[in-house]
Coordinates of C-alpha atoms in Angstrom, one line a residue:
Chain L
M1500 CA 133.3 63.2 131.9
T1501 CA 134.3 65.5 129.4
N1502 CA 138.4 66.8 128.9
E1503 CA 137.6 70.1 130.5
Q1504 CA 136.2 68.6 133.7
L1505 CA 138.8 66.1 134.2
E1506 CA 141.5 69.4 133.7
V1507 CA 139.1 70.5 137.3
M1508 CA 139.6 67.2 139.1
R1509 CA 143.7 67.8 138.3
A1510 CA 143.6 71.1 139.6
I1511 CA 142.0 70.2 143.1
Q1512 CA 144.3 67.3 143.3
K1513 CA 147.0 70.2 142.9
L1514 CA 145.9 72.3 145.3
K1515 CA 145.1 69.6 147.7
A1516 CA 148.7 68.5 147.3
K1517 CA 150.0 72.4 148.2
K1518 CA 147.2 72.8 151.0
L1519 CA 145.8 75.8 149.1
P1520 CA 142.7 76.2 150.3
C1521 CA 140.0 76.8 147.0
A1522 CA 136.4 76.3 146.6
L1523 CA 134.2 73.9 144.1
A1524 CA 130.8 74.9 142.5
T1525 CA 128.9 72.2 140.9
V1526 CA 125.6 72.7 138.9
I1527 CA 123.4 70.5 140.8
K1528 CA 120.0 71.6 138.7
V1529 CA 119.2 73.1 135.6
K1530 CA 116.1 74.4 133.9
G1531 CA 116.1 75.6 130.7
S1532 CA 118.8 75.7 128.0
A1533 CA 122.0 76.6 130.2
Y1534 CA 124.7 75.7 128.6
R1535 CA 126.1 73.2 131.1
K1536 CA 124.5 70.1 132.8
E1537 CA 124.4 68.7 136.0
G1538 CA 127.4 67.6 137.4
A1539 CA 129.3 70.8 135.4
K1540 CA 132.1 72.2 137.6
M1541 CA 134.4 75.2 138.2
L1542 CA 137.2 75.5 140.9
I1543 CA 138.0 78.8 142.4
D1544 CA 141.4 79.6 144.7
A1545 CA 141.9 81.8 147.4
D1546 CA 142.5 84.8 144.3
G1547 CA 139.3 84.1 142.2
V1548 CA 141.3 82.1 139.6
T1549 CA 139.2 79.6 138.0
V1550 CA 139.4 76.5 135.9
G1551 CA 136.7 74.8 134.3
L1552 CA 132.9 76.3 133.0
I1553 CA 129.6 76.2 134.7
S1554 CA 127.7 78.2 131.9
G1555 CA 128.6 79.8 128.6
G1556 CA 130.5 82.5 130.5
C1557 CA 127.6 84.5 132.2
L1558 CA 127.8 83.2 135.8
E1559 CA 131.4 82.3 136.3
A1560 CA 132.5 86.0 137.7
D1561 CA 129.7 86.1 139.9
V1562 CA 130.2 82.6 141.2
A1563 CA 134.0 82.9 141.5
E1564 CA 133.3 86.3 143.6
I1565 CA 131.0 83.7 146.0
A1566 CA 133.4 81.3 146.1
K1567 CA 136.0 83.5 147.4
E1568 CA 133.7 84.2 150.3
V1569 CA 132.9 80.6 150.5
I1570 CA 136.9 80.0 151.3
K1571 CA 136.7 82.4 153.8
T1572 CA 133.9 81.4 156.1
K1573 CA 134.6 77.7 155.0
A1574 CA 130.6 77.2 154.7
P1575 CA 129.1 75.7 152.0
I1576 CA 126.2 77.7 149.8
I1577 CA 123.4 76.9 147.1
K1578 CA 123.1 79.5 145.1
T1579 CA 120.2 79.8 142.8
Y1580 CA 120.4 82.1 139.2
H1581 CA 116.9 82.8 137.4
L1582 CA 117.9 84.3 134.0
D1583 CA 114.8 85.7 132.4
E1584 CA 114.7 84.8 128.6
D1585 CA 113.9 88.1 127.2
E1586 CA 116.2 89.7 129.5
V1587 CA 119.3 87.5 128.3
W1588 CA 118.7 88.3 125.1
G1589 CA 118.6 92.0 125.6
L1590 CA 122.2 91.6 127.0
G1591 CA 123.1 89.8 124.6
L1592 CA 124.3 86.9 127.1
G1593 CA 123.1 83.1 125.7
C1594 CA 122.3 81.2 128.8
P1595 CA 118.3 81.6 130.1
G1596 CA 116.8 79.2 132.3
T1597 CA 117.4 78.6 136.1
V1598 CA 120.7 77.1 137.2
H1599 CA 121.5 75.7 140.9
I1600 CA 125.0 76.0 141.6
Y1601 CA 126.6 74.4 145.1
I1602 CA 129.2 76.2 146.1
E1603 CA 131.7 74.4 148.8
P1604 CA 135.1 75.1 150.2
I1605 CA 137.8 72.5 150.0
I1606 CA 140.2 73.0 152.8
Y1607 CA 142.8 70.6 153.9
T1608 CA 144.8 71.1 157.1
T1609 CA 148.4 69.3 157.5
Q1610 CA 146.0 66.7 159.9
N1611 CA 143.5 65.8 157.7
I1612 CA 146.1 65.1 154.6
E1613 CA 148.4 63.2 156.9
E1614 CA 145.0 61.2 157.8
V1615 CA 144.2 60.5 154.0
D1616 CA 147.8 59.8 153.6
E1617 CA 148.2 57.3 156.2
C1618 CA 145.0 55.5 155.1
A1619 CA 146.4 55.1 151.5
K1620 CA 149.3 53.4 153.0
E1621 CA 147.4 51.2 155.2
I1622 CA 145.5 50.2 151.9
G1623 CA 148.4 49.7 150.1
A1624 CA 149.9 47.5 152.8
F1625 CA 146.8 45.3 152.6
Chain Q
M1276 CA 137.1 48.1 155.8
N1277 CA 137.4 50.4 158.9
V1278 CA 140.7 51.7 157.2
Q1279 CA 138.5 52.8 154.2
K1280 CA 136.3 54.8 156.0
K1281 CA 138.5 57.2 157.7
L1282 CA 138.8 58.7 154.3
A1283 CA 136.8 61.3 153.3
P1284 CA 133.9 60.5 151.1
F1285 CA 134.9 63.5 148.6
D1286 CA 138.5 62.2 148.6
A1287 CA 137.5 58.9 147.9
W1288 CA 135.8 60.1 145.1
L1289 CA 138.7 62.5 143.8
D1290 CA 141.1 59.1 144.0
A1291 CA 138.1 57.0 141.9
I1292 CA 138.5 59.9 139.3
D1293 CA 141.9 59.5 139.0
Q1294 CA 142.2 55.6 139.0
Q1295 CA 139.6 55.9 136.2
Q1296 CA 136.9 54.1 138.8
A1297 CA 133.1 54.2 138.4
A1298 CA 132.0 56.3 141.6
V1299 CA 128.7 58.2 142.7
L1300 CA 129.4 61.0 145.4
M1301 CA 125.9 61.2 146.9
T1302 CA 125.2 65.0 148.8
I1303 CA 122.5 66.6 150.7
T1304 CA 123.4 69.8 149.4
E1305 CA 121.1 71.6 151.9
A1306 CA 122.1 69.3 155.1
S1307 CA 125.7 70.2 153.8
L1308 CA 125.4 73.8 155.2
S1309 CA 124.3 73.0 159.1
Q1310 CA 125.3 69.4 160.0
K1311 CA 127.7 66.8 159.2
N1312 CA 127.0 63.3 157.8
Y1313 CA 125.8 64.7 154.5
R1314 CA 127.9 62.7 151.6
I1315 CA 128.7 59.2 150.6
C1316 CA 130.8 58.0 147.9
Y1317 CA 130.2 54.9 146.7
L1318 CA 133.1 52.8 144.2
E1319 CA 131.5 50.8 142.3
N1320 CA 131.2 47.0 143.9
Q1321 CA 132.6 48.4 146.6
S1322 CA 131.4 49.3 150.7
P1323 CA 130.3 53.0 150.7
I1324 CA 132.4 55.4 152.1
G1325 CA 130.7 58.0 154.6
S1326 CA 127.0 58.1 156.1
F1327 CA 123.9 59.8 156.1
H1328 CA 122.1 61.2 159.3
D1329 CA 118.9 58.7 158.0
Q1330 CA 119.0 55.1 157.0
A1331 CA 116.0 55.3 154.9
L1332 CA 117.7 57.7 152.9
E1333 CA 120.9 56.1 152.6
L1334 CA 119.5 52.9 151.7
D1335 CA 117.3 54.4 148.9
A1336 CA 120.4 57.0 147.9
L1337 CA 122.6 53.6 147.6
S1338 CA 120.0 51.7 145.4
I1339 CA 120.1 54.9 143.0
A1340 CA 123.6 55.1 142.8
K1341 CA 124.0 51.2 141.8
E1342 CA 121.5 51.8 139.4
K1343 CA 123.3 54.4 137.8
L1344 CA 126.2 52.5 137.2
R1345 CA 124.3 49.9 135.7
Q1346 CA 123.4 52.6 132.7
S1347 CA 125.0 52.6 129.2
N1348 CA 125.3 56.8 130.2
P1349 CA 124.7 58.1 133.3
Q1350 CA 123.7 61.4 134.3
S1351 CA 124.8 63.3 137.2
E1352 CA 121.3 64.8 138.6
S1353 CA 119.4 65.7 141.9
L1354 CA 116.4 63.5 143.3
M1355 CA 114.3 64.0 145.8
I1356 CA 113.7 61.2 148.1
Q1357 CA 111.7 60.8 151.1
D1358 CA 113.5 59.9 154.7
E1359 CA 112.4 57.8 157.3
N1360 CA 110.5 60.9 158.7
E1361 CA 108.7 60.8 155.3
L1362 CA 110.2 64.2 154.3
D1363 CA 111.5 65.0 150.8
V1364 CA 115.4 65.5 150.6
D1365 CA 117.2 66.7 147.5
I1366 CA 120.2 64.5 147.2
F1367 CA 122.9 65.2 144.1
F1368 CA 124.0 62.1 142.8
D1369 CA 127.6 63.0 140.9
V1370 CA 128.7 60.5 138.4
F1371 CA 131.8 59.3 137.2
V1372 CA 132.6 56.8 135.0
P1373 CA 135.4 55.7 133.0
S1374 CA 135.8 56.8 129.5
P1375 CA 134.2 53.4 127.4
T1376 CA 136.4 51.2 125.6
L1377 CA 136.2 50.2 121.9
M1378 CA 137.6 46.5 121.5
V1379 CA 138.4 45.6 117.9
F1380 CA 139.0 42.1 116.6
G1381 CA 140.7 42.2 113.4
A1382 CA 144.0 44.4 112.8
G1383 CA 143.3 44.7 108.9
H1384 CA 144.1 48.2 107.3
D1385 CA 140.2 49.0 108.1
A1386 CA 140.8 48.9 111.6
I1387 CA 143.3 51.5 111.5
P1388 CA 140.6 54.6 111.1
V1389 CA 138.3 53.0 113.5
V1390 CA 140.7 53.0 116.1
K1391 CA 141.9 56.5 115.6
Y1392 CA 138.6 58.0 115.4
A1393 CA 137.6 56.0 118.6
A1394 CA 140.6 57.4 120.3
E1395 CA 140.1 60.8 119.1
C1396 CA 136.7 61.2 120.5
G1397 CA 138.4 59.8 123.7
M1398 CA 137.4 56.0 124.3
K1399 CA 139.9 53.5 125.3
T1400 CA 141.1 51.1 122.3
V1401 CA 142.4 47.8 122.3
V1402 CA 143.1 45.9 119.4
I1403 CA 143.0 41.9 119.3
D1404 CA 144.6 39.8 116.7
Q1405 CA 146.9 37.0 116.9
R1406 CA 149.2 38.3 113.6
S1407 CA 151.9 40.2 115.1
L1408 CA 152.7 41.7 111.3
Y1409 CA 149.4 43.7 111.4
N1410 CA 148.8 43.9 114.9
N1411 CA 151.8 46.3 116.2
E1412 CA 152.1 49.6 117.1
E1413 CA 152.9 51.4 114.0
R1414 CA 149.6 50.6 112.8
F1415 CA 147.9 51.4 116.1
P1416 CA 149.6 53.9 118.1
H1417 CA 147.5 54.8 120.9
A1418 CA 145.8 51.1 121.0
E1419 CA 146.5 48.7 123.6
R1420 CA 147.6 45.6 121.7
I1421 CA 146.5 41.9 122.7
I1422 CA 147.8 39.2 120.5
A1423 CA 145.7 36.4 121.1
R1424 CA 144.5 33.3 119.6
P1425 CA 140.4 33.1 120.0
E1426 CA 140.6 29.9 122.0
D1427 CA 142.5 32.6 124.4
F1428 CA 140.2 35.4 124.1
T1429 CA 138.2 34.0 127.8
A1430 CA 141.9 33.9 129.6
C1431 CA 143.0 37.1 128.2
I1432 CA 140.8 39.6 127.7
R1433 CA 138.3 41.4 130.0
V1434 CA 135.2 42.9 128.8
T1435 CA 133.2 44.9 131.0
N1436 CA 129.6 46.7 130.6
R1437 CA 131.5 49.6 129.1
T1438 CA 133.0 48.1 126.2
Y1439 CA 131.9 48.0 123.1
I1440 CA 132.8 45.3 120.7
V1441 CA 133.7 45.7 116.7
V1442 CA 134.2 42.5 114.9
M1443 CA 136.2 42.6 111.4
N1444 CA 138.8 39.6 111.2
H1445 CA 137.8 39.5 107.0
H1446 CA 137.6 35.8 108.0
I1447 CA 134.3 33.9 108.4
E1448 CA 136.1 31.4 111.4
K1449 CA 137.6 34.0 113.4
D1450 CA 134.6 36.1 113.2
K1451 CA 132.4 33.1 114.6
Q1452 CA 134.6 32.2 117.4
T1453 CA 134.9 35.7 118.4
L1454 CA 131.1 36.6 118.1
K1455 CA 130.7 33.5 120.3
F1456 CA 133.3 34.7 122.9
A1457 CA 131.5 38.6 122.7
L1458 CA 128.1 37.5 123.3
S1459 CA 128.8 35.9 126.0
S1460 CA 130.4 38.7 127.6
L1461 CA 128.6 41.6 129.1
A1462 CA 129.7 43.9 126.0
P1463 CA 126.7 46.3 125.3
Y1464 CA 127.2 46.3 121.7
I1465 CA 128.8 44.0 119.4
G1466 CA 129.4 44.9 115.7
V1467 CA 129.8 43.0 113.2
L1468 CA 131.5 43.5 109.7
G1469 CA 129.6 42.0 106.6
P1470 CA 126.0 41.6 105.0
K1471 CA 122.8 40.2 106.5
S1472 CA 124.0 36.9 104.8
R1473 CA 127.0 36.5 106.4
R1474 CA 125.5 37.5 109.6
I1475 CA 122.8 34.5 109.4
K1476 CA 125.6 32.1 107.9
I1477 CA 127.8 32.6 111.4
L1478 CA 124.7 32.7 113.6
D1479 CA 123.5 29.4 112.1
Q1480 CA 126.6 27.9 112.1
L1481 CA 126.9 28.7 115.9
Y1482 CA 123.0 27.3 116.3
L1483 CA 124.6 23.7 114.7
E1484 CA 127.4 23.7 117.1
G1485 CA 125.5 24.0 120.1
C1486 CA 125.6 27.9 120.7
H1487 CA 121.8 29.4 121.5
F1488 CA 121.6 32.8 122.4
T1489 CA 118.6 34.6 123.6
Y1490 CA 116.7 37.5 121.8
T1491 CA 118.3 39.7 124.6
D1492 CA 121.6 38.6 123.7
L1493 CA 121.2 39.3 119.8
Q1494 CA 119.9 42.6 120.2
R1495 CA 123.2 43.6 121.1
M1496 CA 124.3 42.4 117.8
H1497 CA 124.6 45.0 115.2
S1498 CA 125.4 43.6 111.7
P1499 CA 125.6 45.2 109.1
I1500 CA 127.6 47.3 111.7
G1501 CA 127.5 51.2 111.3
L1502 CA 124.7 54.2 111.0
D1503 CA 123.0 53.9 107.2
I1504 CA 125.6 57.3 105.5
G1505 CA 126.6 55.2 102.5
A1506 CA 130.1 55.2 103.4
V1507 CA 132.0 53.3 101.2
S1508 CA 135.9 54.0 101.5
S1509 CA 137.4 52.7 105.1
E1510 CA 137.4 55.9 106.4
E1511 CA 133.9 56.7 105.5
I1512 CA 132.6 53.1 107.3
A1513 CA 134.9 54.1 110.2
I1514 CA 132.9 57.4 111.0
S1515 CA 130.1 55.3 110.5
I1516 CA 130.5 52.5 112.8
V1517 CA 132.5 55.1 115.7
A1518 CA 129.1 57.0 115.8
E1519 CA 127.0 53.9 115.7
V1520 CA 128.9 53.2 119.2
I1521 CA 128.3 56.5 120.2
A1522 CA 124.7 56.7 119.5
V1523 CA 124.2 53.3 121.2
R1524 CA 126.1 54.8 124.1
T1525 CA 124.0 57.4 124.5
R1526 CA 120.7 55.6 123.7
H1527 CA 120.2 58.0 120.4
K1528 CA 118.6 56.6 117.1
G1529 CA 121.3 57.9 115.0
G1530 CA 119.3 59.7 112.2
F1531 CA 119.0 63.4 111.1
L1532 CA 119.1 66.1 113.9
Q1533 CA 116.7 68.2 111.1
G1534 CA 113.4 67.8 112.2
A1535 CA 114.4 66.8 115.9
E1536 CA 112.7 67.7 119.2
F1537 CA 115.8 67.9 121.1
I1538 CA 119.7 67.3 120.6
H1539 CA 120.3 65.5 123.4
Q1540 CA 117.9 63.2 125.2
S1541 CA 118.3 62.3 128.5
S1542 CA 119.4 59.1 130.0

C-alpha cells in the first residue's frame, strides 16, 4: 500500500472517530491504461472534500458528486467509466480505458461504534 | 472467537492496516447493493471475520485470499468465482500486506547507504551486528538495531516471508554462520556480498559441516549481490542492492525498460 493510500486509511479512522459520515470509492476493475490500479481509494466526506486519487485526475470530481449521493442514500453503487482513447486525447486527459469504481457509504452510528469498542476491550482482556 | 465476529469485516480490515497486519477484504460488490453477508475479512493465520450467503463461494474465496498472502507482491483484483448454483459471482479482493523488511547483517560503512535507501523506499530496516560501536543509532537512525552474535540469531531474530536479507559482515566466518541461519529461514531473498569464489567457499564449508541445502533453498541466494550496473562506490552498490530487492519482490528481471512491452507485470 502506497503512502497515499495509507493517508486515505488514516482519514477514514479520523472520520470514524468523529462519527462523521463519508463514502469510500475503490477501483475494483481496470482495463487499459487508467492511471490507478485495483485497490486505489478515495475518501469523500459529506461536503465532497476528498482524500486520495482513483485516476490521474479525470474522474475524481465526478466520483465525489456521486459519493455525496451515496452518503445520503446509504446505499453502495458500482460506477463504470468507459473512456475512449480518441475522445480523451481530444480533451487533453490522460486516462483512457474502462474503470469500475465501487462507492460505499461509511456511516458509524453511536451504536455500532460502541459495539466495536466493547469488542476491542474484550479482545484486550483476552 | 465469538467476540471477534462482532467486529464488522470492514472495521477488522481497517484495524489490520492500522496495525500493519496482512489482510484481505473480500467483497461481493453486486450483492452489497441488495443484501447482507457480502463481505469477509481474512487476517493472516486467523479465522475469517464475516461470511457470505453461499458456502462454496466462501471456501473458494478464502483459499484465494490465503494464496494471495503467500505471494511476495500480491495485487488487489476482482475475480469471478462460481457459487453453489454454478453462477458466476464477482468478488473484489482487496489485499493489504505490511511493508517488506530489509534485514542487513553487518554494520560496516557500506551498510549505511543500503539501509538509508531501503528506508527511503518504504521498507522497514533492521541492522544486526554484535559490535555496538558500529551498530548504533548515529549510523543507522532509521533502523531497528539488534546487537547479537550468530549463535543467538535463532533466539532473537524473527524472519518472515516478507523479510529480505542482505549479508555483508566482511568476515567470512560470520557470513557463513549468517547464511546458515538465513537459508533455514522463510526469507525469499538472501543477498551475500562478495564474488562467486567466496560464495563457493562458504557453501562448500557449510556442506562439509553437514548443512545440505536444496536447490530451491539456494535459489533464494543472490551472490554476487545486486543488479549489474557496474557499481563501484558504496552508494552505487547500495542502489544496485536495493534495486535487486525491489525486483525480486515484484518478480521483475531488473534489466532496461527500453524495449520492454510493459512497465509493470502482473503478479
